[in-house]
Coordinates of C-alpha atoms in Angstrom, one line a residue:
Chain A
M6 CA -57.7 -66.2 145.7
S7 CA -59.8 -65.8 148.1
S8 CA -62.5 -62.8 147.3
R9 CA -61.7 -60.4 150.1
S10 CA -59.3 -58.0 149.2
Q11 CA -55.7 -57.2 149.9
I12 CA -56.7 -53.5 149.7
F13 CA -55.8 -53.0 153.5
F14 CA -55.9 -50.1 156.4
W15 CA -53.8 -50.0 158.9
G16 CA -56.3 -50.9 161.7
S17 CA -58.8 -52.7 160.6
S18 CA -59.3 -56.3 161.7
H19 CA -61.9 -56.6 158.8
A20 CA -60.9 -57.3 154.7
V21 CA -62.4 -54.5 151.8
P22 CA -64.5 -56.9 149.1
T23 CA -63.5 -55.2 145.8
T24 CA -63.9 -55.6 142.1
P25 CA -61.1 -57.9 140.5
G26 CA -60.7 -55.1 138.7
Q27 CA -59.2 -53.6 141.7
E28 CA -56.5 -56.7 142.2
A29 CA -55.0 -55.5 139.1
Q30 CA -54.1 -51.7 140.2
S31 CA -52.5 -52.6 143.2
G32 CA -50.0 -54.5 140.6
G33 CA -50.9 -58.7 142.1
Q34 CA -49.3 -57.7 145.1
T35 CA -51.0 -59.5 148.1
A36 CA -51.3 -58.7 151.2
P37 CA -53.1 -61.0 154.5
A38 CA -56.6 -60.1 155.3
G39 CA -56.8 -61.1 158.8
P40 CA -55.1 -63.0 161.7
V41 CA -52.7 -64.4 159.9
P42 CA -53.1 -68.4 160.5
G43 CA -50.7 -69.6 163.1
W44 CA -49.6 -66.3 164.6
K45 CA -50.0 -68.3 168.3
C46 CA -46.8 -65.4 169.6
L47 CA -49.6 -64.8 172.0
C48 CA -46.4 -62.8 173.4
F49 CA -47.9 -59.1 171.8
E50 CA -51.9 -60.3 172.9
W51 CA -51.2 -58.7 176.5
L52 CA -48.6 -56.1 174.9
D53 CA -51.5 -53.4 174.2
P54 CA -53.0 -53.7 177.6
L55 CA -50.2 -53.5 179.8
L56 CA -49.5 -50.9 177.9
L57 CA -52.2 -48.4 179.1
L58 CA -51.4 -50.2 182.2
L59 CA -47.9 -48.8 182.8
I60 CA -48.9 -45.5 181.3
G61 CA -52.0 -45.1 184.0
L62 CA -49.7 -46.0 186.8
F63 CA -47.3 -43.1 185.2
L64 CA -50.0 -40.4 184.4
I65 CA -51.5 -41.3 188.3
D66 CA -47.9 -41.0 189.7
N67 CA -47.5 -37.5 187.8
M68 CA -51.5 -35.8 188.1
Y69 CA -51.0 -32.9 190.6
P70 CA -53.3 -33.0 193.5
F71 CA -54.5 -30.3 193.4
L72 CA -54.9 -26.8 191.9
W73 CA -52.6 -25.5 189.6
W74 CA -52.6 -22.2 188.3
G75 CA -53.7 -21.2 184.6
D76 CA -57.1 -22.1 183.3
G77 CA -57.8 -24.8 186.0
P78 CA -58.8 -23.4 188.9
E79 CA -61.5 -21.4 186.5
L80 CA -62.7 -24.9 184.2
L81 CA -63.4 -26.3 187.4
T82 CA -65.2 -24.1 188.7
A83 CA -66.7 -22.9 186.1
A84 CA -67.5 -26.8 185.7
R85 CA -68.4 -27.6 188.9
C86 CA -70.3 -24.1 189.8
K87 CA -72.7 -24.6 186.1
G88 CA -70.5 -21.6 185.2
V89 CA -69.1 -20.0 181.6
A90 CA -65.7 -20.3 181.1
H91 CA -63.1 -17.8 179.7
P92 CA -63.2 -18.1 175.2
T93 CA -64.3 -21.0 173.2
G94 CA -66.0 -21.4 176.6
Y95 CA -65.8 -25.5 176.9
P96 CA -68.8 -26.5 177.7
L97 CA -68.4 -29.6 176.3
Y98 CA -65.7 -30.4 178.6
L99 CA -67.6 -28.4 181.1
V100 CA -70.6 -31.1 180.6
L101 CA -68.4 -34.1 181.4
L102 CA -65.8 -32.7 183.9
D103 CA -68.7 -31.8 186.0
W104 CA -70.0 -36.0 185.2
F105 CA -66.8 -36.7 186.7
F106 CA -67.0 -35.3 189.6
L107 CA -70.1 -37.9 190.8
L108 CA -66.9 -39.6 191.8
P109 CA -67.6 -40.6 195.2
F110 CA -64.1 -40.6 196.2
G111 CA -61.6 -37.4 196.1
S112 CA -61.6 -33.8 196.4
V113 CA -63.3 -32.2 192.6
A114 CA -59.0 -30.4 192.1
W115 CA -58.1 -34.2 192.3
K116 CA -60.8 -35.4 190.0
G117 CA -60.4 -32.5 187.3
N118 CA -56.8 -33.4 187.1
L119 CA -57.9 -37.2 187.2
F120 CA -60.3 -36.7 184.1
S121 CA -57.2 -35.0 182.3
V122 CA -55.4 -38.5 183.4
T123 CA -58.3 -40.7 181.7
S124 CA -58.4 -38.3 179.2
T125 CA -55.2 -38.9 177.3
L126 CA -55.3 -42.7 178.3
L127 CA -58.2 -43.0 176.4
G128 CA -56.7 -41.5 173.3
V129 CA -53.3 -43.6 173.6
F130 CA -55.7 -46.5 173.2
F131 CA -57.6 -45.6 170.5
L132 CA -54.1 -44.6 169.2
L133 CA -53.2 -48.6 169.6
R134 CA -56.7 -49.1 167.9
V135 CA -56.1 -47.7 165.0
M136 CA -52.7 -50.2 164.3
P137 CA -53.5 -53.0 166.4
V138 CA -49.9 -55.7 166.3
R139 CA -49.4 -58.0 163.9
K140 CA -47.3 -60.0 161.7
D141 CA -47.7 -58.6 158.7
R142 CA -46.5 -55.4 160.0
L143 CA -44.9 -56.3 163.1
W144 CA -42.0 -53.8 163.3
I145 CA -44.7 -51.2 162.2
A146 CA -47.1 -51.8 165.0
L147 CA -44.1 -51.9 167.7
G148 CA -42.4 -49.4 166.2
W149 CA -45.9 -46.6 166.4
R150 CA -45.9 -48.2 170.5
L151 CA -42.4 -47.0 170.9
G152 CA -43.3 -43.7 169.8
I153 CA -46.9 -43.3 171.4
L154 CA -44.9 -44.1 174.4
S155 CA -42.3 -41.3 173.4
L156 CA -45.4 -38.5 172.9
I157 CA -46.2 -39.8 176.7
A158 CA -43.0 -39.2 177.7
S159 CA -42.8 -35.4 176.3
P160 CA -43.4 -33.0 179.3
I161 CA -46.1 -31.5 177.0
F162 CA -48.5 -35.0 177.5
Q163 CA -47.0 -34.6 181.6
R164 CA -48.3 -31.2 182.2
Q165 CA -51.4 -31.3 179.7
S166 CA -52.5 -34.6 181.0
S167 CA -51.8 -34.3 184.8
L168 CA -53.5 -31.0 185.3
A169 CA -57.4 -29.5 184.8
E170 CA -57.1 -28.3 181.3
V171 CA -58.5 -29.3 177.8
Y172 CA -56.0 -30.3 175.8
A173 CA -56.0 -33.5 177.2
L174 CA -59.5 -34.3 175.9
S175 CA -58.6 -32.4 172.3
F176 CA -56.0 -35.4 172.4
L177 CA -59.1 -37.9 173.2
F178 CA -61.0 -36.2 170.3
L179 CA -58.4 -36.8 167.7
A180 CA -57.6 -40.3 168.5
G181 CA -61.0 -41.0 168.6
I182 CA -61.5 -39.3 165.2
L183 CA -58.3 -41.1 163.7
W184 CA -59.7 -44.4 164.8
R185 CA -63.0 -43.8 163.8
A186 CA -61.8 -42.5 161.0
V187 CA -59.8 -45.8 159.7
R188 CA -62.8 -47.9 160.6
F189 CA -65.5 -46.0 158.0
A190 CA -62.5 -45.9 155.9
D191 CA -62.4 -50.2 156.4
A192 CA -66.0 -50.7 157.0
G193 CA -67.3 -47.5 154.6
T194 CA -71.2 -47.4 155.4
A195 CA -73.2 -44.7 155.8
L196 CA -73.3 -45.0 159.2
H197 CA -69.1 -44.9 160.0
L198 CA -69.3 -41.7 158.5
I199 CA -72.3 -40.2 160.5
L200 CA -70.1 -41.4 163.2
L201 CA -67.5 -39.9 161.9
A202 CA -68.9 -36.4 161.7
G203 CA -70.6 -36.4 165.1
L204 CA -67.1 -36.6 166.3
C205 CA -65.4 -34.4 164.1
G206 CA -68.4 -32.1 164.9
F207 CA -68.3 -32.2 168.9
A208 CA -64.2 -32.5 168.1
V209 CA -64.0 -28.9 166.8
G210 CA -66.4 -27.9 169.0
H211 CA -64.5 -28.4 171.9
H212 CA -61.7 -26.8 170.2
R213 CA -61.3 -24.8 167.1
L214 CA -57.6 -25.9 166.7
L215 CA -58.5 -29.1 165.7
G216 CA -60.5 -28.5 162.4
L217 CA -57.1 -28.2 161.7
M218 CA -57.5 -31.8 160.9
L219 CA -59.9 -31.7 159.0
P220 CA -58.8 -30.9 155.7
G221 CA -56.7 -33.7 156.1
L222 CA -58.5 -35.8 156.9
G223 CA -61.4 -34.6 154.7
L224 CA -59.1 -34.6 151.0
S225 CA -58.0 -38.7 152.8
L226 CA -61.6 -40.0 153.0
I227 CA -62.4 -38.7 149.9
P228 CA -61.3 -41.8 147.8
R229 CA -62.9 -43.6 150.7
L230 CA -66.4 -41.9 149.8
R231 CA -66.2 -43.0 146.1
E232 CA -65.4 -46.0 146.0
Q233 CA -67.2 -47.2 148.8
T234 CA -70.7 -45.4 147.4
I235 CA -72.0 -43.2 149.8
S236 CA -74.4 -40.8 148.0
L237 CA -74.5 -37.7 147.8
R238 CA -77.8 -37.1 150.1
M239 CA -75.6 -39.2 152.9
T240 CA -72.6 -36.8 152.8
L241 CA -74.8 -34.0 153.1
F242 CA -76.8 -35.8 155.4
S243 CA -73.4 -36.2 157.1
G244 CA -72.0 -32.4 156.7
L245 CA -75.7 -31.0 159.4
V246 CA -74.7 -34.3 161.5
F247 CA -71.1 -32.4 161.8
G248 CA -72.3 -28.9 162.3
F249 CA -75.0 -30.1 164.9
C250 CA -72.4 -31.7 166.7
L251 CA -70.7 -28.5 166.0
F252 CA -73.0 -25.5 168.1
L253 CA -74.3 -28.2 170.3
P254 CA -72.5 -28.0 173.0
Y255 CA -73.2 -24.1 173.3
T256 CA -76.9 -23.9 173.9
L257 CA -76.1 -25.5 177.0
L258 CA -73.4 -21.8 177.4
F259 CA -76.1 -20.2 175.9
M260 CA -79.2 -21.4 178.9
R261 CA -77.1 -21.5 181.3
A262 CA -76.1 -17.7 181.2
Q263 CA -79.8 -17.2 181.6
G264 CA -79.1 -17.3 184.8
S265 CA -75.9 -15.9 187.0
P266 CA -73.6 -18.3 186.7
P267 CA -70.3 -17.6 187.3
L268 CA -68.3 -16.2 183.9
N269 CA -65.8 -15.2 182.7
W270 CA -64.7 -12.7 179.8
E271 CA -68.5 -12.2 178.6
D272 CA -71.7 -12.6 179.1
P273 CA -72.8 -15.5 176.3
S274 CA -76.7 -14.7 177.7
S275 CA -77.2 -13.2 174.0
L276 CA -76.2 -14.8 170.6
Q277 CA -74.0 -11.3 169.9
N278 CA -72.1 -12.5 172.8
L279 CA -72.3 -16.3 172.2
W280 CA -70.6 -15.7 168.8
R281 CA -68.2 -13.7 170.1
I282 CA -66.8 -17.0 172.9
F283 CA -67.7 -19.2 169.8
S284 CA -65.6 -17.6 167.5
A285 CA -62.7 -16.4 170.1
E286 CA -63.2 -12.2 169.2
Q287 CA -61.4 -11.7 172.5
F288 CA -57.9 -13.8 170.8
R289 CA -58.7 -12.0 167.6
I290 CA -58.5 -8.7 169.3
D291 CA -55.5 -9.3 171.5
Q292 CA -53.7 -10.0 167.9
K293 CA -54.9 -6.7 166.9
V294 CA -53.7 -5.2 170.3
Q295 CA -50.3 -6.3 169.5
R296 CA -49.8 -6.0 166.0
M297 CA -50.2 -2.2 166.9
Q298 CA -47.7 -2.8 169.9
L299 CA -45.4 -3.4 167.6
W300 CA -45.9 -0.6 164.9
L301 CA -46.3 1.3 167.6
A302 CA -43.0 1.0 169.9
Y303 CA -40.8 1.0 166.2
E304 CA -42.2 3.5 164.4
K305 CA -41.4 5.7 169.4
G306 CA -37.9 3.6 168.4
L307 CA -38.5 1.4 171.1
A308 CA -37.9 -1.8 169.2
G309 CA -36.6 -3.1 166.0
H310 CA -39.2 -3.3 163.2
P311 CA -41.6 -5.6 163.9
W312 CA -40.9 -8.4 161.5
R313 CA -37.2 -8.5 162.4
V314 CA -39.1 -8.6 166.4
I315 CA -41.0 -11.7 164.4
L316 CA -37.7 -13.1 163.8
A317 CA -35.8 -12.3 166.9
E318 CA -38.6 -14.1 168.5
I319 CA -38.8 -17.3 166.5
S320 CA -35.5 -17.5 166.2
S321 CA -35.1 -17.5 170.1
I322 CA -35.4 -20.9 170.4
P323 CA -34.7 -22.7 168.3
H324 CA -33.9 -25.6 170.2
L325 CA -38.2 -26.2 170.7
W326 CA -39.0 -24.2 167.0
W327 CA -36.0 -25.6 164.5
H328 CA -35.8 -28.8 165.6
Q329 CA -39.5 -29.6 165.5
F330 CA -39.3 -27.7 162.3
L331 CA -36.9 -29.0 160.3
L332 CA -37.2 -32.8 161.9
S333 CA -40.6 -33.0 160.5
S334 CA -39.5 -31.4 157.4
F335 CA -37.0 -34.6 156.4
L336 CA -39.6 -37.1 157.2
I337 CA -42.3 -35.6 155.3
V338 CA -39.7 -35.3 152.4
P339 CA -39.3 -38.6 151.4
G340 CA -43.1 -39.5 152.0
V341 CA -44.0 -35.9 149.7
F342 CA -41.9 -37.6 146.6
W343 CA -43.5 -41.0 147.2
L344 CA -47.0 -39.7 147.3
Y345 CA -46.7 -37.5 144.1
Q346 CA -45.9 -40.0 142.0
R347 CA -49.0 -41.5 143.4
S348 CA -51.3 -39.2 143.8
A349 CA -51.1 -35.1 144.0
R350 CA -54.6 -35.4 145.9
L351 CA -52.8 -37.4 149.0
L352 CA -49.6 -35.0 148.6
V353 CA -52.1 -31.7 148.7
S354 CA -53.8 -33.9 151.9
S355 CA -50.7 -34.9 153.3
L356 CA -49.1 -30.5 153.2
T357 CA -52.2 -29.8 154.4
A358 CA -52.5 -31.9 157.4
W359 CA -48.5 -31.4 158.1
F360 CA -48.4 -27.7 156.7
L361 CA -51.3 -25.7 159.0
P362 CA -50.5 -27.0 162.6
A363 CA -47.0 -25.3 162.1
F364 CA -48.7 -21.7 160.1
L365 CA -50.8 -22.2 163.0
S366 CA -47.6 -22.6 166.1
F367 CA -46.6 -19.6 164.9
N368 CA -48.5 -17.5 163.8
T369 CA -49.8 -17.9 167.3
R370 CA -46.3 -17.3 168.7
W371 CA -46.0 -14.0 168.2
A372 CA -49.5 -12.6 167.7
I373 CA -51.0 -13.4 170.4
V374 CA -50.4 -11.5 174.0
N375 CA -49.6 -14.0 176.7
P376 CA -47.7 -16.6 173.9
F377 CA -47.3 -19.5 176.4
I378 CA -50.1 -20.0 176.5
S379 CA -51.4 -20.7 173.0
S380 CA -47.9 -22.2 172.3
R381 CA -49.1 -25.2 174.9
S382 CA -52.0 -25.4 172.9
A383 CA -50.1 -25.5 169.4
W384 CA -47.6 -27.4 170.6
L385 CA -49.7 -30.7 171.7
H386 CA -51.4 -29.9 168.5
W387 CA -49.3 -29.8 166.3
E388 CA -47.4 -32.7 168.6
S389 CA -51.2 -34.6 167.8
A390 CA -51.3 -33.3 164.0
W391 CA -47.9 -34.9 162.9
V392 CA -49.5 -38.1 164.5
G393 CA -52.4 -38.1 163.0
A394 CA -50.3 -36.9 159.4
A395 CA -47.9 -39.9 159.6
C396 CA -50.5 -42.1 160.2
W397 CA -52.9 -41.0 156.7
S398 CA -49.7 -40.6 155.2
V399 CA -48.9 -44.7 155.5
Q400 CA -52.3 -45.9 155.4
E401 CA -52.6 -44.2 152.2
I402 CA -49.6 -46.3 151.2
L403 CA -50.9 -49.3 151.7
I404 CA -53.9 -48.9 150.8
H405 CA -52.2 -48.0 146.9
G406 CA -49.3 -50.0 147.2
S407 CA -49.9 -53.3 148.8
R408 CA -46.3 -53.9 149.4
P409 CA -44.5 -50.3 149.5
P410 CA -40.3 -50.7 148.0
G411 CA -37.8 -50.3 151.7
W412 CA -37.2 -46.9 150.8
F413 CA -40.1 -45.3 152.0
W414 CA -40.0 -47.0 155.4
R415 CA -37.3 -45.6 156.0
P416 CA -39.4 -42.2 157.4
V417 CA -41.8 -44.2 159.1
S418 CA -39.1 -46.3 160.6
S419 CA -37.7 -43.2 162.3
F420 CA -40.3 -42.2 164.0
P421 CA -40.1 -44.1 166.7
W422 CA -36.7 -42.4 167.2
H423 CA -37.8 -39.1 165.6
S424 CA -40.3 -39.4 169.1
I425 CA -37.5 -39.9 171.0
W426 CA -34.9 -37.9 169.9
K427 CA -38.0 -35.3 170.2
S428 CA -39.0 -36.1 173.3
R429 CA -35.1 -35.2 174.2
V430 CA -35.7 -32.5 172.9
L431 CA -39.0 -31.0 174.3
S432 CA -37.5 -32.1 177.9
S433 CA -35.4 -28.5 177.3
W434 CA -38.6 -27.4 178.1
K435 CA -36.9 -25.2 180.8
H436 CA -34.4 -23.1 178.3
L437 CA -37.9 -21.7 177.4
N438 CA -39.2 -21.3 180.4
A439 CA -35.7 -19.5 181.3
S440 CA -36.2 -17.3 177.5
P441 CA -36.0 -13.4 177.8
A442 CA -39.0 -12.0 176.0
G443 CA -39.3 -9.2 173.2
P444 CA -40.3 -5.7 175.5
W445 CA -42.9 -6.0 172.7
M446 CA -44.5 -8.9 174.9
R447 CA -45.2 -6.6 178.1
F448 CA -47.4 -4.0 178.3
P449 CA -45.4 -0.8 179.4
P450 CA -46.0 1.0 183.2
G451 CA -49.1 3.0 182.8
A452 CA -50.8 1.1 179.6
P453 CA -54.7 2.4 179.8
C454 CA -57.1 -0.6 181.6
S455 CA -58.5 -2.8 179.3
P456 CA -60.9 -5.6 179.6
F457 CA -58.3 -8.0 177.5
H458 CA -55.5 -6.4 179.8
P459 CA -56.6 -5.8 182.9
G460 CA -54.4 -4.0 185.8
Chain B
M30 CA -45.5 -4.6 189.6
N31 CA -48.9 -5.2 190.9
E32 CA -49.6 -8.4 191.0
P33 CA -51.3 -10.4 188.2
Q34 CA -54.9 -10.1 189.9
D35 CA -56.8 -11.5 186.4
Y36 CA -55.5 -15.6 187.3
T37 CA -57.0 -15.2 191.0
Y38 CA -60.7 -14.3 190.3
F39 CA -60.9 -18.1 189.9
P40 CA -59.4 -20.2 192.5
L41 CA -61.1 -17.9 195.2
L42 CA -64.4 -18.6 194.2
Y43 CA -63.7 -22.3 193.5
Q44 CA -62.4 -22.3 197.3
K45 CA -66.0 -20.2 197.9
E46 CA -68.3 -22.8 196.6
V47 CA -66.6 -25.6 196.0
A48 CA -65.4 -26.1 199.4
K49 CA -68.0 -24.0 200.3
R50 CA -66.6 -21.5 202.5
G51 CA -66.7 -18.0 203.0
Q52 CA -70.0 -17.5 201.5
S53 CA -71.2 -14.6 204.1
V54 CA -68.4 -12.4 202.7
K55 CA -68.1 -10.6 199.5
L56 CA -65.5 -10.8 197.6
F57 CA -63.9 -8.6 195.2
S58 CA -60.8 -8.2 192.2
E59 CA -60.7 -5.1 190.8
A60 CA -59.0 -6.7 187.3
F61 CA -62.2 -7.5 185.9
L62 CA -64.0 -4.3 185.9
T63 CA -63.2 -3.8 182.8
T64 CA -64.9 -6.9 181.5
P65 CA -68.6 -6.2 180.6
W66 CA -70.2 -9.2 182.7
Y67 CA -68.7 -7.7 185.5
E68 CA -71.3 -6.4 187.1
K69 CA -73.4 -9.4 187.1
T70 CA -71.2 -10.3 189.4
L71 CA -71.2 -8.1 191.8
D72 CA -74.6 -8.5 192.1
R73 CA -73.4 -12.3 192.9
E74 CA -71.6 -10.9 195.6
G75 CA -73.7 -8.5 196.9
I76 CA -72.1 -5.5 196.4
P77 CA -74.0 -2.4 194.8
G78 CA -72.9 1.2 193.2
D79 CA -73.1 2.8 190.0
F80 CA -69.7 2.2 189.3
F81 CA -71.2 1.1 185.5
D82 CA -73.0 3.2 185.5
K83 CA -70.7 5.7 185.5
M84 CA -68.0 4.9 183.3
E85 CA -70.0 4.1 180.9
K86 CA -71.3 7.8 181.0
G87 CA -68.1 8.6 182.3
T88 CA -67.3 11.9 185.0
P89 CA -67.0 15.8 185.6
A90 CA -63.3 14.0 186.6
I91 CA -63.1 11.2 185.0
P92 CA -64.6 12.2 181.6
L93 CA -65.0 9.8 178.8
H94 CA -64.0 9.5 175.3
H95 CA -65.1 7.9 172.0
T96 CA -62.5 7.2 170.4
T97 CA -60.7 4.1 168.4
L98 CA -58.0 0.8 169.2
S99 CA -55.5 2.6 166.5
L100 CA -55.8 6.6 168.0
L101 CA -56.4 4.6 171.6
L102 CA -53.0 3.1 171.8
K103 CA -51.0 5.5 169.1
E104 CA -52.2 8.9 170.2
D105 CA -53.8 8.8 173.5
M106 CA -52.8 6.0 175.8
P107 CA -48.9 7.7 175.0
S108 CA -49.5 11.5 175.7
V109 CA -51.9 9.9 178.9
Q110 CA -48.9 8.0 180.2
S111 CA -46.3 11.4 179.4
K112 CA -48.9 14.0 181.5
S113 CA -49.3 11.1 184.3
L114 CA -45.5 10.5 184.4
K115 CA -45.4 14.2 185.7
G116 CA -47.0 13.9 188.8
K117 CA -50.8 14.1 189.1
P118 CA -52.7 11.4 187.1
L119 CA -55.1 12.1 184.2
L120 CA -58.5 10.5 184.5
G121 CA -60.0 9.7 181.4
I122 CA -62.3 6.4 180.0
Y123 CA -62.1 5.1 176.4
E124 CA -65.3 3.8 174.9
V125 CA -63.8 1.2 171.7
N126 CA -66.2 -0.3 169.7
G127 CA -68.3 -0.9 173.3
R128 CA -65.9 -1.6 175.9
Y129 CA -64.1 0.8 178.2
F130 CA -60.8 1.4 178.5
F131 CA -59.4 3.4 181.7
S132 CA -56.9 5.3 180.8
N133 CA -54.6 4.3 183.8
R134 CA -56.1 1.9 187.2
D135 CA -55.7 5.8 189.3
A136 CA -58.5 6.4 186.6
M137 CA -60.0 3.0 188.7
A138 CA -59.3 3.7 191.6
A139 CA -61.0 7.5 191.6
L140 CA -64.4 5.8 190.0
I141 CA -63.9 3.0 192.8
A142 CA -63.8 5.2 195.4
Q143 CA -66.5 7.2 194.1
S144 CA -69.1 4.7 193.2
L145 CA -67.9 1.2 194.6
L146 CA -67.1 2.1 197.6
P147 CA -69.6 3.0 199.5
G148 CA -70.6 -0.4 198.6
L149 CA -67.5 -2.2 198.9
L150 CA -67.7 -1.3 202.9
A151 CA -71.4 -2.7 203.9
A152 CA -69.8 -6.0 204.8
P153 CA -66.4 -8.1 205.1
L154 CA -64.3 -7.5 202.2
Y155 CA -61.9 -9.4 201.8
T156 CA -60.0 -8.9 197.5
T157 CA -57.7 -10.5 196.1
A158 CA -55.1 -8.2 195.6
R159 CA -53.8 -5.1 197.1
F160 CA -55.0 -2.0 195.1
E161 CA -52.4 0.6 196.1
E162 CA -54.2 3.1 194.5
L163 CA -56.5 3.8 195.9
R164 CA -55.1 5.0 198.8
R165 CA -55.2 8.6 196.6
Y166 CA -58.0 8.7 196.6
V167 CA -60.0 7.5 200.5
P168 CA -60.0 10.4 203.0
E169 CA -59.4 7.1 205.8
S170 CA -56.3 5.1 205.5
I171 CA -56.3 1.6 204.9
V172 CA -55.5 -1.5 205.9
W173 CA -54.9 -4.8 203.8
Q174 CA -55.1 -7.7 206.2
E175 CA -53.1 -11.5 204.5
V176 CA -54.9 -13.4 205.6
L177 CA -54.6 -16.5 203.3
R178 CA -53.1 -17.8 200.8
L179 CA -54.0 -20.3 198.5
P180 CA -51.9 -23.4 198.3
V181 CA -52.1 -23.7 194.4
I182 CA -49.5 -25.2 193.4
T183 CA -47.0 -22.9 190.9
E184 CA -44.5 -25.4 189.3
G185 CA -43.8 -25.1 185.5
F186 CA -45.7 -22.1 185.6
S187 CA -43.7 -19.1 186.8
G188 CA -40.8 -17.8 185.1
L189 CA -42.8 -18.3 181.6
D190 CA -43.1 -15.0 179.7
G191 CA -41.9 -12.5 181.9
L192 CA -45.4 -13.2 182.7
T193 CA -45.0 -13.3 187.5
V194 CA -46.3 -15.5 189.1
P195 CA -50.3 -14.9 190.9
S196 CA -50.0 -14.5 194.9
G197 CA -52.6 -16.7 195.2
K198 CA -53.5 -14.2 198.4
L199 CA -56.6 -13.1 200.1
Y200 CA -56.7 -9.5 201.9
R201 CA -59.3 -8.3 204.7
F202 CA -59.5 -4.8 203.2
S203 CA -61.2 -2.7 205.8
L204 CA -61.0 1.0 206.5
T205 CA -59.3 2.6 209.1
S206 CA -61.0 6.0 211.5
Q207 CA -57.3 7.4 211.3
P208 CA -57.1 9.8 208.0
A209 CA -54.7 8.7 205.4
P210 CA -51.1 10.4 205.9

């Protein structure tokens, strides 16, 4: 038998050298350590380029030609005029968008929309790299691609990829992190860890919601850190790199604000205001005002108990939220038992990766005054985190079991079908548009004009 | 219902600064008048006035109250609304943790008429929405002439949670010599 390991990562084209003891731990079962000899099925060599081409054409065809309401005009203006966008400022997005404006063709709005298309396409590229087509996992890899196609076909991905918004870049970061994490777990060098830490820092600095993937990511990488003897000093240095990349883009906002740039919501010319933008103080105050208004309406007899209102709001869109919740639960249940048998740590990792986005989705759904924006972002991250959670779960199983039992593949193979169903469910997005908001969602006539709810 | 002005300013800024049109005019959006940074924006637009000084100190007609967010929502706001409903609006400004709240749009309009209007009238002025509450506090007749609607796509935006689609309109603001009816 080759000295190369049968321990195997998805997306890895390299095997990991192991000690003889590890072979015994894995039960002596083997898995191929590279392209299978004789694997001449050229028809799959052009599959990924073809998919990227088709997805790119599809996204460009769906791209908005000009401005769309919402944050897009503000972000375009802030990028073009070197200003400051609404909290959390999105400095990295503004810089990248400004560079993208160097393209010699198209209007600023068109190029901003094209930037989202490009980000999504690159994100898909990295997701494809996470799980390349191989003979020994052909159907899983094909299912993975089918799932990606379904994800792209879902309305929320189409919307966010067709206009100037920050979420396509978030998706790119998330996919890139997954890919780099697989590479780190594969190669296990300190350089890979530092690159991964820097990427995570930039990602969370771009959008705080991406921090939801860090617990699951960290827990999943702990075994790798121990096995690959990354020194504590190097781990701490990676943490520093993470923090540096997290805050670095915000120095740009601070420097810009010393002049007279177009601003929105806050002037980050002082460190205190910069922290307000970074920590999204505006949204936390929004939540506080929302909670107070709920209780005020209850005390005056204008609405039911806040908890009843919250439950009514959640249950008013069961076709979106509860389907997603139940489907994700069904998917995770078999894996949970299997993971618990293998490792309680992996169980915690998977549950964390699954639970935190779900929790935040419900929280932001009822807590933020302008809920359609928050629910939109929460949806996107929930979707992305779900892909990430599935990826990690499957990956861990491949690490710790060379040939998982057949029953476990059911949830894995259900991924594409789950996604197809989900895209069908999400295609009823208009139902959400038509759902009447509760009276607590609107400010009563004559409410004070505040910095948070002008007019 | 008032037009949701808060989404309107940046598309206009986009048109003004990116498309390089209308650079000589002044652009004004009252939706941001309580935000701390808008003073800088007005400076950039070339609109002088002591609006923010008065907002932070209050005036005899529009007194300043220091309060908490909880008290504002539970006690002051209902009383302001109930008294305002009887006819004459109750004008006031509330300071909450360094942020300023107007008791209603009338209070904002009164302060604009006192401290911003002379500066506003010094140059061609375009507003992002009609601010009807101003009529009560301006002796002349106000004319809002709709001059532009931005070609902004609203598909998929309307109807969400009952929010109103932004108008995308731009109004030329002017005063006539005729007294207000």
